[in-house]
PDB file of C-alpha atoms in Angstrom:
ATOM      1  CA  MET A 296     108.218  -8.826  34.250  1.00  0.00           C
ATOM      2  CA  GLU A 297     109.274  -9.649  37.766  1.00  0.00           C
ATOM      3  CA  TYR A 298     107.957 -12.684  39.561  1.00  0.00           C
ATOM      4  CA  MET A 299     108.429 -13.902  43.110  1.00  0.00           C
ATOM      5  CA  LEU A 300     108.922 -17.616  43.552  1.00  0.00           C
ATOM      6  CA  PHE A 301     107.750 -18.900  46.912  1.00  0.00           C
ATOM      7  CA  ILE A 302     109.735 -22.057  47.492  1.00  0.00           C
ATOM      8  CA  CYS A 303     107.440 -24.233  49.602  1.00  0.00           C
ATOM      9  CA  SER A 304     107.725 -27.510  51.424  1.00  0.00           C
ATOM     10  CA  ASP A 305     105.159 -30.153  50.550  1.00  0.00           C
ATOM     11  CA  PRO A 306     104.511 -33.145  52.833  1.00  0.00           C
ATOM     12  CA  ALA A 307     103.184 -35.054  49.816  1.00  0.00           C
ATOM     13  CA  ALA A 308     106.382 -34.596  47.760  1.00  0.00           C
ATOM     14  CA  PRO A 309     109.124 -37.241  47.427  1.00  0.00           C
ATOM     15  CA  GLU A 310     111.756 -37.175  50.160  1.00  0.00           C
ATOM     16  CA  TYR A 311     114.712 -34.812  49.746  1.00  0.00           C
ATOM     17  CA  VAL A 312     117.792 -36.472  48.254  1.00  0.00           C
ATOM     18  CA  ALA A 313     120.947 -34.381  48.629  1.00  0.00           C
ATOM     19  CA  ALA A 314     122.587 -36.007  45.611  1.00  0.00           C
ATOM     20  CA  GLU A 315     119.746 -34.797  43.373  1.00  0.00           C
ATOM     21  CA  ASP A 316     119.830 -31.222  44.629  1.00  0.00           C
ATOM     22  CA  ASN A 317     120.898 -29.075  41.651  1.00  0.00           C
ATOM     23  CA  ILE A 318     120.516 -25.694  43.382  1.00  0.00           C
ATOM     24  CA  VAL A 319     124.103 -24.643  42.599  1.00  0.00           C
ATOM     25  CA  GLU A 320     123.587 -25.302  38.877  1.00  0.00           C
ATOM     26  CA  TRP A 321     120.185 -23.585  38.983  1.00  0.00           C
ATOM     27  CA  VAL A 322     121.603 -20.419  40.540  1.00  0.00           C
ATOM     28  CA  ALA A 323     124.513 -20.425  38.070  1.00  0.00           C
ATOM     29  CA  GLU A 324     122.186 -20.810  35.077  1.00  0.00           C
ATOM     30  CA  MET A 325     119.712 -18.157  36.231  1.00  0.00           C
ATOM     31  CA  GLU A 326     122.479 -15.678  36.989  1.00  0.00           C
ATOM     32  CA  ALA A 327     124.109 -16.333  33.610  1.00  0.00           C
ATOM     33  CA  ARG A 328     120.740 -15.806  31.882  1.00  0.00           C
ATOM     34  CA  GLY A 329     120.149 -12.577  33.814  1.00  0.00           C
ATOM     35  CA  VAL A 330     116.933 -14.041  35.230  1.00  0.00           C
ATOM     36  CA  SER A 331     117.871 -14.106  38.886  1.00  0.00           C
ATOM     37  CA  ARG A 332     117.444 -10.878  40.875  1.00  0.00           C
ATOM     38  CA  HIS A 333     117.904 -12.205  44.383  1.00  0.00           C
ATOM     39  CA  GLY A 334     116.812 -15.072  46.509  1.00  0.00           C
ATOM     40  CA  ASP A 335     117.752 -17.198  49.473  1.00  0.00           C
ATOM     41  CA  ARG A 336     116.682 -19.814  51.962  1.00  0.00           C
ATOM     42  CA  LEU A 337     114.562 -18.870  54.965  1.00  0.00           C
ATOM     43  CA  ARG A 338     114.986 -20.161  58.510  1.00  0.00           C
ATOM     44  CA  PRO A 339     112.222 -22.597  59.521  1.00  0.00           C
ATOM     45  CA  VAL A 340     108.864 -21.492  60.933  1.00  0.00           C
ATOM     46  CA  GLU A 341     110.102 -22.069  64.501  1.00  0.00           C
ATOM     47  CA  ASP A 342     112.200 -18.959  63.979  1.00  0.00           C
ATOM     48  CA  ALA A 343     109.301 -16.873  62.666  1.00  0.00           C
ATOM     49  CA  THR A 344     107.905 -13.851  64.488  1.00  0.00           C
ATOM     50  CA  THR A 345     104.568 -12.267  63.633  1.00  0.00           C
ATOM     51  CA  VAL A 346     103.903  -8.580  64.256  1.00  0.00           C
ATOM     52  CA  SER A 347     100.655  -6.657  64.169  1.00  0.00           C
ATOM     53  CA  VAL A 348      99.393  -3.378  65.581  1.00  0.00           C
ATOM     54  CA  ARG A 349      95.930  -3.403  67.180  1.00  0.00           C
ATOM     55  CA  ALA A 350      94.418  -0.331  68.826  1.00  0.00           C
ATOM     56  CA  GLY A 351      97.843   1.276  68.746  1.00  0.00           C
ATOM     57  CA  GLU A 352      99.500  -1.639  70.540  1.00  0.00           C
ATOM     58  CA  VAL A 353     102.273  -3.606  68.945  1.00  0.00           C
ATOM     59  CA  VAL A 354     101.447  -7.292  69.247  1.00  0.00           C
ATOM     60  CA  VAL A 355     104.339  -9.691  68.798  1.00  0.00           C
ATOM     61  CA  SER A 356     103.799 -13.417  68.671  1.00  0.00           C
ATOM     62  CA  ASP A 357     106.034 -16.333  67.969  1.00  0.00           C
ATOM     63  CA  GLY A 358     105.539 -18.563  64.983  1.00  0.00           C
ATOM     64  CA  PRO A 359     104.072 -18.019  61.539  1.00  0.00           C
ATOM     65  CA  PHE A 360     100.782 -16.174  60.905  1.00  0.00           C
ATOM     66  CA  ALA A 361      99.229 -19.232  59.307  1.00  0.00           C
ATOM     67  CA  GLU A 362      99.476 -22.758  60.664  1.00  0.00           C
ATOM     68  CA  THR A 363      99.861 -24.942  57.606  1.00  0.00           C
ATOM     69  CA  LYS A 364     101.560 -28.189  56.735  1.00  0.00           C
ATOM     70  CA  GLU A 365     103.321 -26.429  53.874  1.00  0.00           C
ATOM     71  CA  TRP A 366     105.665 -23.612  54.698  1.00  0.00           C
ATOM     72  CA  ILE A 367     107.803 -21.191  52.752  1.00  0.00           C
ATOM     73  CA  ALA A 368     111.381 -22.423  52.778  1.00  0.00           C
ATOM     74  CA  GLY A 369     112.870 -19.798  50.512  1.00  0.00           C
ATOM     75  CA  TYR A 370     112.209 -17.186  47.873  1.00  0.00           C
ATOM     76  CA  ASP A 371     113.573 -15.975  44.588  1.00  0.00           C
ATOM     77  CA  VAL A 372     112.788 -12.816  42.686  1.00  0.00           C
ATOM     78  CA  ILE A 373     113.236 -13.429  38.967  1.00  0.00           C
ATOM     79  CA  ALA A 374     112.889 -11.297  35.838  1.00  0.00           C
ATOM     80  CA  CYS A 375     111.292 -13.114  32.906  1.00  0.00           C
ATOM     81  CA  SER A 376     109.756 -12.213  29.593  1.00  0.00           C
ATOM     82  CA  ASP A 377     106.445 -13.827  30.491  1.00  0.00           C
ATOM     83  CA  LEU A 378     104.732 -16.440  32.669  1.00  0.00           C
ATOM     84  CA  ASP A 379     105.898 -19.310  30.456  1.00  0.00           C
ATOM     85  CA  GLU A 380     109.542 -18.414  31.098  1.00  0.00           C
ATOM     86  CA  ALA A 381     108.793 -18.128  34.836  1.00  0.00           C
ATOM     87  CA  ILE A 382     107.215 -21.603  34.745  1.00  0.00           C
ATOM     88  CA  GLU A 383     110.273 -22.977  32.953  1.00  0.00           C
ATOM     89  CA  VAL A 384     112.620 -21.376  35.529  1.00  0.00           C
ATOM     90  CA  ALA A 385     110.541 -22.668  38.458  1.00  0.00           C
ATOM     91  CA  SER A 386     110.314 -26.167  36.980  1.00  0.00           C
ATOM     92  CA  LYS A 387     114.139 -26.432  36.958  1.00  0.00           C
ATOM     93  CA  HIS A 388     114.421 -25.518  40.661  1.00  0.00           C
ATOM     94  CA  PRO A 389     115.186 -28.568  42.840  1.00  0.00           C
ATOM     95  CA  MET A 390     112.304 -27.686  45.175  1.00  0.00           C
ATOM     96  CA  ALA A 391     109.881 -28.160  42.290  1.00  0.00           C
ATOM     97  CA  ARG A 392     110.688 -31.872  42.813  1.00  0.00           C
ATOM     98  CA  PHE A 393     111.092 -31.971  46.614  1.00  0.00           C
ATOM     99  CA  GLY A 394     108.356 -29.439  47.361  1.00  0.00           C
ATOM    100  CA  LYS A 395     106.434 -26.989  45.265  1.00  0.00           C
ATOM    101  CA  ILE A 396     106.782 -23.471  43.993  1.00  0.00           C
ATOM    102  CA  GLU A 397     104.199 -20.718  43.836  1.00  0.00           C
ATOM    103  CA  ILE A 398     104.806 -18.082  41.169  1.00  0.00           C
ATOM    104  CA  ARG A 399     103.397 -14.632  41.911  1.00  0.00           C
ATOM    105  CA  PRO A 400     103.790 -11.652  39.570  1.00  0.00           C
ATOM    106  CA  VAL A 401     105.328  -8.639  41.307  1.00  0.00           C
ATOM    107  CA  TRP A 402     102.817  -5.794  41.309  1.00  0.00           C
ATOM    108  CA  PRO A 403     104.898  -2.579  41.390  1.00  0.00           C
ATOM    109  CA  ILE A 404     103.365   0.020  43.671  1.00  0.00           C
ATOM    110  CA  GLY A 405     105.022   2.795  41.707  1.00  0.00           C
ATOM    111  CA  ILE A 406     106.057   5.090  44.572  1.00  0.00           C
TER     112      ILE A 406
ATOM    113  CA  MET B1071      70.080  -1.274   1.275  1.00  0.00           C
ATOM    114  CA  GLY B1072      67.474  -3.350   3.128  1.00  0.00           C
ATOM    115  CA  PRO B1073      67.932  -3.805   6.855  1.00  0.00           C
ATOM    116  CA  THR B1074      67.635  -7.584   6.443  1.00  0.00           C
ATOM    117  CA  ALA B1075      70.520  -7.732   3.924  1.00  0.00           C
ATOM    118  CA  VAL B1076      72.694  -5.621   6.225  1.00  0.00           C
ATOM    119  CA  GLN B1077      71.773  -7.748   9.214  1.00  0.00           C
ATOM    120  CA  THR B1078      72.606 -10.952   7.340  1.00  0.00           C
ATOM    121  CA  ALA B1079      75.929  -9.517   6.132  1.00  0.00           C
ATOM    122  CA  LEU B1080      76.792  -8.402   9.659  1.00  0.00           C
ATOM    123  CA  GLU B1081      75.880 -11.755  11.166  1.00  0.00           C
ATOM    124  CA  THR B1082      78.044 -13.576   8.624  1.00  0.00           C
ATOM    125  CA  ALA B1083      80.924 -11.137   9.176  1.00  0.00           C
ATOM    126  CA  SER B1084      80.540 -11.476  12.924  1.00  0.00           C
ATOM    127  CA  ALA B1085      80.771 -15.272  12.771  1.00  0.00           C
ATOM    128  CA  VAL B1086      83.685 -15.313  10.325  1.00  0.00           C
ATOM    129  CA  GLU B1087      85.735 -12.202  11.069  1.00  0.00           C
ATOM    130  CA  THR B1088      85.442 -11.297  14.754  1.00  0.00           C
ATOM    131  CA  ALA B1089      87.974 -13.814  16.047  1.00  0.00           C
ATOM    132  CA  ARG B1090      90.412 -13.118  13.192  1.00  0.00           C
ATOM    133  CA  ILE B1091      90.452  -9.376  13.706  1.00  0.00           C
ATOM    134  CA  THR B1092      90.461  -9.624  17.507  1.00  0.00           C
ATOM    135  CA  ALA B1093      93.317 -12.147  17.431  1.00  0.00           C
ATOM    136  CA  THR B1094      95.427  -9.948  15.175  1.00  0.00           C
ATOM    137  CA  LEU B1095      94.852  -6.826  17.274  1.00  0.00           C
ATOM    138  CA  ILE B1096      95.672  -8.743  20.487  1.00  0.00           C
ATOM    139  CA  ARG B1097      98.916  -9.998  18.919  1.00  0.00           C
ATOM    140  CA  VAL B1098     100.020  -6.514  17.938  1.00  0.00           C
ATOM    141  CA  THR B1099      98.802  -4.506  20.940  1.00  0.00           C
ATOM    142  CA  GLY B1100      98.936  -7.164  23.662  1.00  0.00           C
ATOM    143  CA  ASP B1101      95.810  -5.490  25.047  1.00  0.00           C
ATOM    144  CA  TRP B1102      92.819  -7.785  25.240  1.00  0.00           C
ATOM    145  CA  SER B1103      90.162  -5.185  26.112  1.00  0.00           C
ATOM    146  CA  LEU B1104      91.425  -2.661  23.597  1.00  0.00           C
ATOM    147  CA  ALA B1105      91.273  -5.283  20.838  1.00  0.00           C
ATOM    148  CA  GLU B1106      87.747  -6.370  21.751  1.00  0.00           C
ATOM    149  CA  ASP B1107      86.518  -2.767  22.080  1.00  0.00           C
ATOM    150  CA  CYS B1108      87.923  -1.817  18.682  1.00  0.00           C
ATOM    151  CA  VAL B1109      86.280  -4.806  16.992  1.00  0.00           C
ATOM    152  CA  GLN B1110      82.966  -3.939  18.690  1.00  0.00           C
ATOM    153  CA  ASP B1111      83.362  -0.364  17.450  1.00  0.00           C
ATOM    154  CA  SER B1112      83.934  -1.556  13.903  1.00  0.00           C
ATOM    155  CA  PHE B1113      80.635  -3.480  13.992  1.00  0.00           C
ATOM    156  CA  ALA B1114      78.831  -0.464  15.455  1.00  0.00           C
ATOM    157  CA  ARG B1115      80.225   1.651  12.606  1.00  0.00           C
ATOM    158  CA  ALA B1116      79.089  -0.942  10.068  1.00  0.00           C
ATOM    159  CA  LEU B1117      75.598  -0.936  11.547  1.00  0.00           C
ATOM    160  CA  ALA B1118      75.392   2.829  11.033  1.00  0.00           C
ATOM    161  CA  ASP B1119      77.252   2.954   7.735  1.00  0.00           C
ATOM    162  CA  TRP B1120      76.167  -0.008   5.637  1.00  0.00           C
ATOM    163  CA  PRO B1121      72.421   0.721   5.410  1.00  0.00           C
ATOM    164  CA  GLU B1122      73.336   4.162   3.959  1.00  0.00           C
ATOM    165  CA  ARG B1123      76.278   3.351   1.730  1.00  0.00           C
ATOM    166  CA  GLY B1124      75.713  -0.299   1.003  1.00  0.00           C
ATOM    167  CA  ILE B1125      77.519  -3.418   2.097  1.00  0.00           C
ATOM    168  CA  PRO B1126      81.203  -3.196   1.126  1.00  0.00           C
ATOM    169  CA  ARG B1127      82.482  -5.708  -1.412  1.00  0.00           C
ATOM    170  CA  ASN B1128      84.806  -7.157   1.192  1.00  0.00           C
ATOM    171  CA  PRO B1129      83.138  -6.773   4.612  1.00  0.00           C
ATOM    172  CA  GLY B1130      86.062  -8.431   6.427  1.00  0.00           C
ATOM    173  CA  ALA B1131      88.625  -5.994   5.035  1.00  0.00           C
ATOM    174  CA  TRP B1132      86.286  -3.056   5.752  1.00  0.00           C
ATOM    175  CA  LEU B1133      85.863  -4.143   9.383  1.00  0.00           C
ATOM    176  CA  THR B1134      89.604  -4.790   9.752  1.00  0.00           C
ATOM    177  CA  THR B1135      90.420  -1.294   8.504  1.00  0.00           C
ATOM    178  CA  VAL B1136      87.947   0.358  10.869  1.00  0.00           C
ATOM    179  CA  ALA B1137      89.050  -1.730  13.878  1.00  0.00           C
ATOM    180  CA  LYS B1138      92.725  -1.127  13.073  1.00  0.00           C
ATOM    181  CA  ASN B1139      92.220   2.639  12.721  1.00  0.00           C
ATOM    182  CA  ARG B1140      90.301   2.729  15.984  1.00  0.00           C
ATOM    183  CA  ALA B1141      93.195   0.886  17.670  1.00  0.00           C
ATOM    184  CA  ILE B1142      95.661   3.352  16.126  1.00  0.00           C
ATOM    185  CA  ASP B1143      93.625   6.290  17.491  1.00  0.00           C
ATOM    186  CA  ARG B1144      93.508   4.809  20.960  1.00  0.00           C
ATOM    187  CA  MET B1145      97.189   3.836  20.980  1.00  0.00           C
ATOM    188  CA  ARG B1146      98.121   7.284  19.674  1.00  0.00           C
ATOM    189  CA  SER B1147      96.399   9.129  22.502  1.00  0.00           C
ATOM    190  CA  ALA B1148      97.905   6.717  25.035  1.00  0.00           C
ATOM    191  CA  ALA B1149     101.348   7.064  23.453  1.00  0.00           C
ATOM    192  CA  SER B1150     101.252  10.859  23.367  1.00  0.00           C
ATOM    193  CA  GLU B1151     100.302  10.904  27.045  1.00  0.00           C
ATOM    194  CA  LYS B1152     103.065   8.614  28.163  1.00  0.00           C
ATOM    195  CA  ARG B1153     105.503   9.005  25.268  1.00  0.00           C
ATOM    196  CA  ALA B1154     106.242   5.348  25.777  1.00  0.00           C
ATOM    197  CA  VAL B1155     108.670   3.885  23.289  1.00  0.00           C
ATOM    198  CA  HIS B1156     106.953   0.522  23.571  1.00  0.00           C
ATOM    199  CA  GLU B1157     103.580   1.975  22.581  1.00  0.00           C
ATOM    200  CA  LEU B1158     105.077   3.847  19.652  1.00  0.00           C
ATOM    201  CA  ALA B1159     106.543   0.557  18.445  1.00  0.00           C
ATOM    202  CA  ILE B1160     103.103  -1.058  18.639  1.00  0.00           C
ATOM    203  CA  LEU B1161     101.656   1.901  16.732  1.00  0.00           C
ATOM    204  CA  THR B1162     104.157   1.425  13.936  1.00  0.00           C
ATOM    205  CA  GLU B1163     103.288  -2.253  13.673  1.00  0.00           C
ATOM    206  CA  LEU B1164      99.556  -1.477  13.670  1.00  0.00           C
ATOM    207  CA  GLN B1165      99.991   1.009  10.843  1.00  0.00           C
ATOM    208  CA  GLY B1166     101.887  -1.621   8.886  1.00  0.00           C
ATOM    209  CA  LEU B1167      99.054  -4.149   9.188  1.00  0.00           C
ATOM    210  CA  SER B1168      97.569  -4.910   5.840  1.00  0.00           C
ATOM    211  CA  ASP B1169      93.849  -5.532   5.713  1.00  0.00           C
ATOM    212  CA  GLU B1170      94.325  -8.222   3.105  1.00  0.00           C
ATOM    213  CA  ALA B1171      97.242  -9.924   4.866  1.00  0.00           C
ATOM    214  CA  ASP B1172      94.972 -10.434   7.836  1.00  0.00           C
ATOM    215  CA  ARG B1173      92.953 -12.804   5.757  1.00  0.00           C
ATOM    216  CA  ALA B1174      96.031 -14.881   4.942  1.00  0.00           C
ATOM    217  CA  PRO B1175      97.361 -17.822   7.019  1.00  0.00           C
ATOM    218  CA  ALA B1176      99.012 -15.349   9.440  1.00  0.00           C
ATOM    219  CA  ALA B1177      95.577 -14.524  10.808  1.00  0.00           C
ATOM    220  CA  ASP B1178      94.936 -18.211  11.385  1.00  0.00           C
ATOM    221  CA  ASP B1179      98.197 -18.335  13.351  1.00  0.00           C
ATOM    222  CA  ASP B1180      96.878 -15.437  15.407  1.00  0.00           C
ATOM    223  CA  ARG B1181      93.728 -17.407  16.123  1.00  0.00           C
ATOM    224  CA  LEU B1182      95.790 -20.447  17.122  1.00  0.00           C
ATOM    225  CA  ARG B1183      97.855 -18.251  19.455  1.00  0.00           C
ATOM    226  CA  LEU B1184      94.623 -16.925  20.880  1.00  0.00           C
ATOM    227  CA  ILE B1185      93.327 -20.440  21.624  1.00  0.00           C
ATOM    228  CA  HIS B1186      96.590 -21.318  23.389  1.00  0.00           C
ATOM    229  CA  THR B1187      96.498 -18.144  25.487  1.00  0.00           C
ATOM    230  CA  CYS B1188      92.844 -18.756  26.375  1.00  0.00           C
ATOM    231  CA  CYS B1189      93.730 -22.343  27.352  1.00  0.00           C
ATOM    232  CA  HIS B1190      96.861 -21.548  29.379  1.00  0.00           C
ATOM    233  CA  PRO B1191      97.191 -23.968  32.334  1.00  0.00           C
ATOM    234  CA  ALA B1192      97.504 -21.002  34.708  1.00  0.00           C
ATOM    235  CA  LEU B1193      93.803 -20.293  34.097  1.00  0.00           C
ATOM    236  CA  PRO B1194      91.064 -22.385  35.722  1.00  0.00           C
ATOM    237  CA  ILE B1195      89.679 -24.937  33.272  1.00  0.00           C
ATOM    238  CA  ASP B1196      86.156 -23.474  33.153  1.00  0.00           C
ATOM    239  CA  ALA B1197      87.595 -20.022  32.447  1.00  0.00           C
ATOM    240  CA  ARG B1198      89.699 -21.492  29.611  1.00  0.00           C
ATOM    241  CA  VAL B1199      86.714 -22.950  27.837  1.00  0.00           C
ATOM    242  CA  ALA B1200      84.520 -19.888  28.479  1.00  0.00           C
ATOM    243  CA  LEU B1201      87.173 -17.450  27.259  1.00  0.00           C
ATOM    244  CA  THR B1202      87.775 -19.458  24.098  1.00  0.00           C
ATOM    245  CA  LEU B1203      84.068 -19.678  23.346  1.00  0.00           C
ATOM    246  CA  ARG B1204      83.778 -15.920  23.874  1.00  0.00           C
ATOM    247  CA  THR B1205      86.880 -14.762  22.026  1.00  0.00           C
ATOM    248  CA  VAL B1206      87.513 -17.384  19.375  1.00  0.00           C
ATOM    249  CA  ALA B1207      84.055 -18.808  18.707  1.00  0.00           C
ATOM    250  CA  GLY B1208      82.325 -15.471  19.249  1.00  0.00           C
ATOM    251  CA  LEU B1209      79.545 -16.720  21.512  1.00  0.00           C
ATOM    252  CA  THR B1210      77.903 -14.092  23.688  1.00  0.00           C
ATOM    253  CA  THR B1211      78.454 -14.068  27.444  1.00  0.00           C
ATOM    254  CA  GLY B1212      74.771 -14.979  27.863  1.00  0.00           C
ATOM    255  CA  GLU B1213      75.083 -18.006  25.571  1.00  0.00           C
ATOM    256  CA  ILE B1214      78.151 -19.262  27.451  1.00  0.00           C
ATOM    257  CA  ALA B1215      76.460 -18.649  30.823  1.00  0.00           C
ATOM    258  CA  ARG B1216      73.526 -20.826  29.726  1.00  0.00           C
ATOM    259  CA  ALA B1217      75.878 -23.591  28.580  1.00  0.00           C
ATOM    260  CA  PHE B1218      77.639 -23.522  31.978  1.00  0.00           C
ATOM    261  CA  LEU B1219      74.327 -23.256  33.871  1.00  0.00           C
ATOM    262  CA  VAL B1220      75.409 -20.086  35.677  1.00  0.00           C
ATOM    263  CA  SER B1221      74.035 -16.557  35.640  1.00  0.00           C
ATOM    264  CA  GLU B1222      75.256 -14.078  33.034  1.00  0.00           C
ATOM    265  CA  ALA B1223      76.719 -11.894  35.821  1.00  0.00           C
ATOM    266  CA  THR B1224      78.746 -14.844  37.163  1.00  0.00           C
ATOM    267  CA  MET B1225      80.051 -15.688  33.696  1.00  0.00           C
ATOM    268  CA  SER B1226      80.853 -12.056  33.010  1.00  0.00           C
ATOM    269  CA  LYS B1227      82.930 -11.878  36.231  1.00  0.00           C
ATOM    270  CA  ARG B1228      84.710 -15.120  35.314  1.00  0.00           C
ATOM    271  CA  LEU B1229      85.677 -13.714  31.893  1.00  0.00           C
ATOM    272  CA  VAL B1230      86.854 -10.412  33.404  1.00  0.00           C
ATOM    273  CA  ARG B1231      89.006 -12.286  35.946  1.00  0.00           C
ATOM    274  CA  ALA B1232      90.521 -14.501  33.232  1.00  0.00           C
ATOM    275  CA  ARG B1233      91.423 -11.521  31.033  1.00  0.00           C
ATOM    276  CA  ALA B1234      92.893  -9.707  34.048  1.00  0.00           C
ATOM    277  CA  LYS B1235      95.061 -12.715  34.913  1.00  0.00           C
ATOM    278  CA  ILE B1236      96.334 -12.942  31.322  1.00  0.00           C
ATOM    279  CA  ARG B1237      97.423  -9.314  31.571  1.00  0.00           C
ATOM    280  CA  ASP B1238      98.688  -9.200  35.177  1.00  0.00           C
ATOM    281  CA  ALA B1239     100.446 -12.572  35.358  1.00  0.00           C
ATOM    282  CA  GLY B1240     102.104 -12.098  31.960  1.00  0.00           C
ATOM    283  CA  ILE B1241     100.514 -15.088  30.215  1.00  0.00           C
ATOM    284  CA  PRO B1242     102.127 -14.950  26.776  1.00  0.00           C
ATOM    285  CA  TYR B1243     100.330 -14.744  23.493  1.00  0.00           C
ATOM    286  CA  ARG B1244     101.946 -17.529  21.509  1.00  0.00           C
ATOM    287  CA  VAL B1245     101.723 -21.158  20.528  1.00  0.00           C
ATOM    288  CA  PRO B1246     103.876 -22.963  23.100  1.00  0.00           C
ATOM    289  CA  PRO B1247     106.822 -24.944  21.727  1.00  0.00           C
ATOM    290  CA  ARG B1248     106.206 -28.693  21.771  1.00  0.00           C
ATOM    291  CA  SER B1249     109.010 -29.173  24.289  1.00  0.00           C
ATOM    292  CA  SER B1250     107.922 -26.521  26.796  1.00  0.00           C
ATOM    293  CA  TYR B1251     105.847 -28.726  29.024  1.00  0.00           C
ATOM    294  CA  PRO B1252     104.499 -32.176  28.463  1.00  0.00           C
ATOM    295  CA  ASP B1253     100.769 -31.872  28.842  1.00  0.00           C
ATOM    296  CA  VAL B1254     100.582 -28.723  26.838  1.00  0.00           C
ATOM    297  CA  ARG B1255      97.142 -27.211  27.020  1.00  0.00           C
ATOM    298  CA  PRO B1256      94.320 -29.311  28.384  1.00  0.00           C
ATOM    299  CA  GLY B1257      91.285 -27.505  27.152  1.00  0.00           C
ATOM    300  CA  SER B1258      92.740 -26.376  23.851  1.00  0.00           C
ATOM    301  CA  TRP B1259      91.703 -29.554  22.009  1.00  0.00           C
ATOM    302  CA  PRO B1260      88.046 -29.494  23.048  1.00  0.00           C
ATOM    303  CA  CYS B1261      88.049 -25.769  22.277  1.00  0.00           C
ATOM    304  CA  SER B1262      89.635 -26.222  18.849  1.00  0.00           C
ATOM    305  CA  THR B1263      87.067 -28.885  18.069  1.00  0.00           C
ATOM    306  CA  LEU B1264      84.210 -26.750  19.334  1.00  0.00           C
ATOM    307  CA  CYS B1265      85.392 -23.748  17.361  1.00  0.00           C
ATOM    308  CA  SER B1266      85.701 -25.663  14.145  1.00  0.00           C
ATOM    309  CA  THR B1267      82.279 -27.218  14.550  1.00  0.00           C
ATOM    310  CA  ARG B1268      79.791 -25.398  12.445  1.00  0.00           C
ATOM    311  CA  ASP B1269      76.484 -24.279  13.854  1.00  0.00           C
ATOM    312  CA  ILE B1270      77.862 -23.919  17.340  1.00  0.00           C
ATOM    313  CA  ARG B1271      76.143 -20.549  17.480  1.00  0.00           C
ATOM    314  CA  PRO B1272      72.441 -20.966  17.963  1.00  0.00           C
ATOM    315  CA  ARG B1273      70.926 -19.282  14.944  1.00  0.00           C
ATOM    316  CA  LYS B1274      68.260 -16.745  15.566  1.00  0.00           C
ATOM    317  CA  ALA B1275      64.838 -17.847  14.397  1.00  0.00           C
ATOM    318  CA  THR B1276      64.073 -16.168  11.111  1.00  0.00           C
ATOM    319  CA  ASN B1277      60.786 -15.012  12.420  1.00  0.00           C
TER     320      ASN B1277
END
């Protein structure tokens, strides 16, 4: 099964410590295990643009569509045997310690 | 065969066998609704069959055979439609299931797996307890609704949502290894205790 990991900031989490960031090891392990499909960081919400179409008009606004204290800082698409493996993979990600991670199963649209 | 004797035999079988057979079918097919439907069907067949032909010597094995064959029929039609290798593999395993083996410790393992799936931390705590009471302890949705002080419709929706999440989020059907995460399954201990407590099912008044 494929899962999307939303790597989120969390104001309540311990402060980021560069020396404890094991992202390089995490990526290496997940690629070696064949778990990692793709993933990356995302630019901060200041760089977000929101688009919608209303009554045929394209409406473009700056900023994210939801104003929250937590924001998505990155994403990873992973392939795992089940939710327990996805939880294990997410728990090893550095942002599980410095933020939090939402796991969502990919729901193939089958087109 | 008197209707009372059949009813008593069915009630006993329902209390003792439902979770075992359901757990085994879920393990093999991975399909919660299919397993529950097939077990329901086996009881419906017993209700029609036993008053005519008598109560079988081993009601549990009889019910297992009927439920298993029903699952094979349903998997077969699904497999022939899709020709899915995965479903054919399940079919082979189903056919290999022995009715007697299901009464051995393996079936208890299946029940343990079932409790751990029902009590997975990705499910809300009230859904964990409700699902375990429904699937493992065999309480009716109405009985669980009364215990939770909610309407039967609300409880029914909660159970449907929990089963859907197990399927769609890929919650595995296994006993988690001790090392996997520290606070393994809050909910599974109260459920195990509840399930092993006799007389959890309110008995119907004899008259």
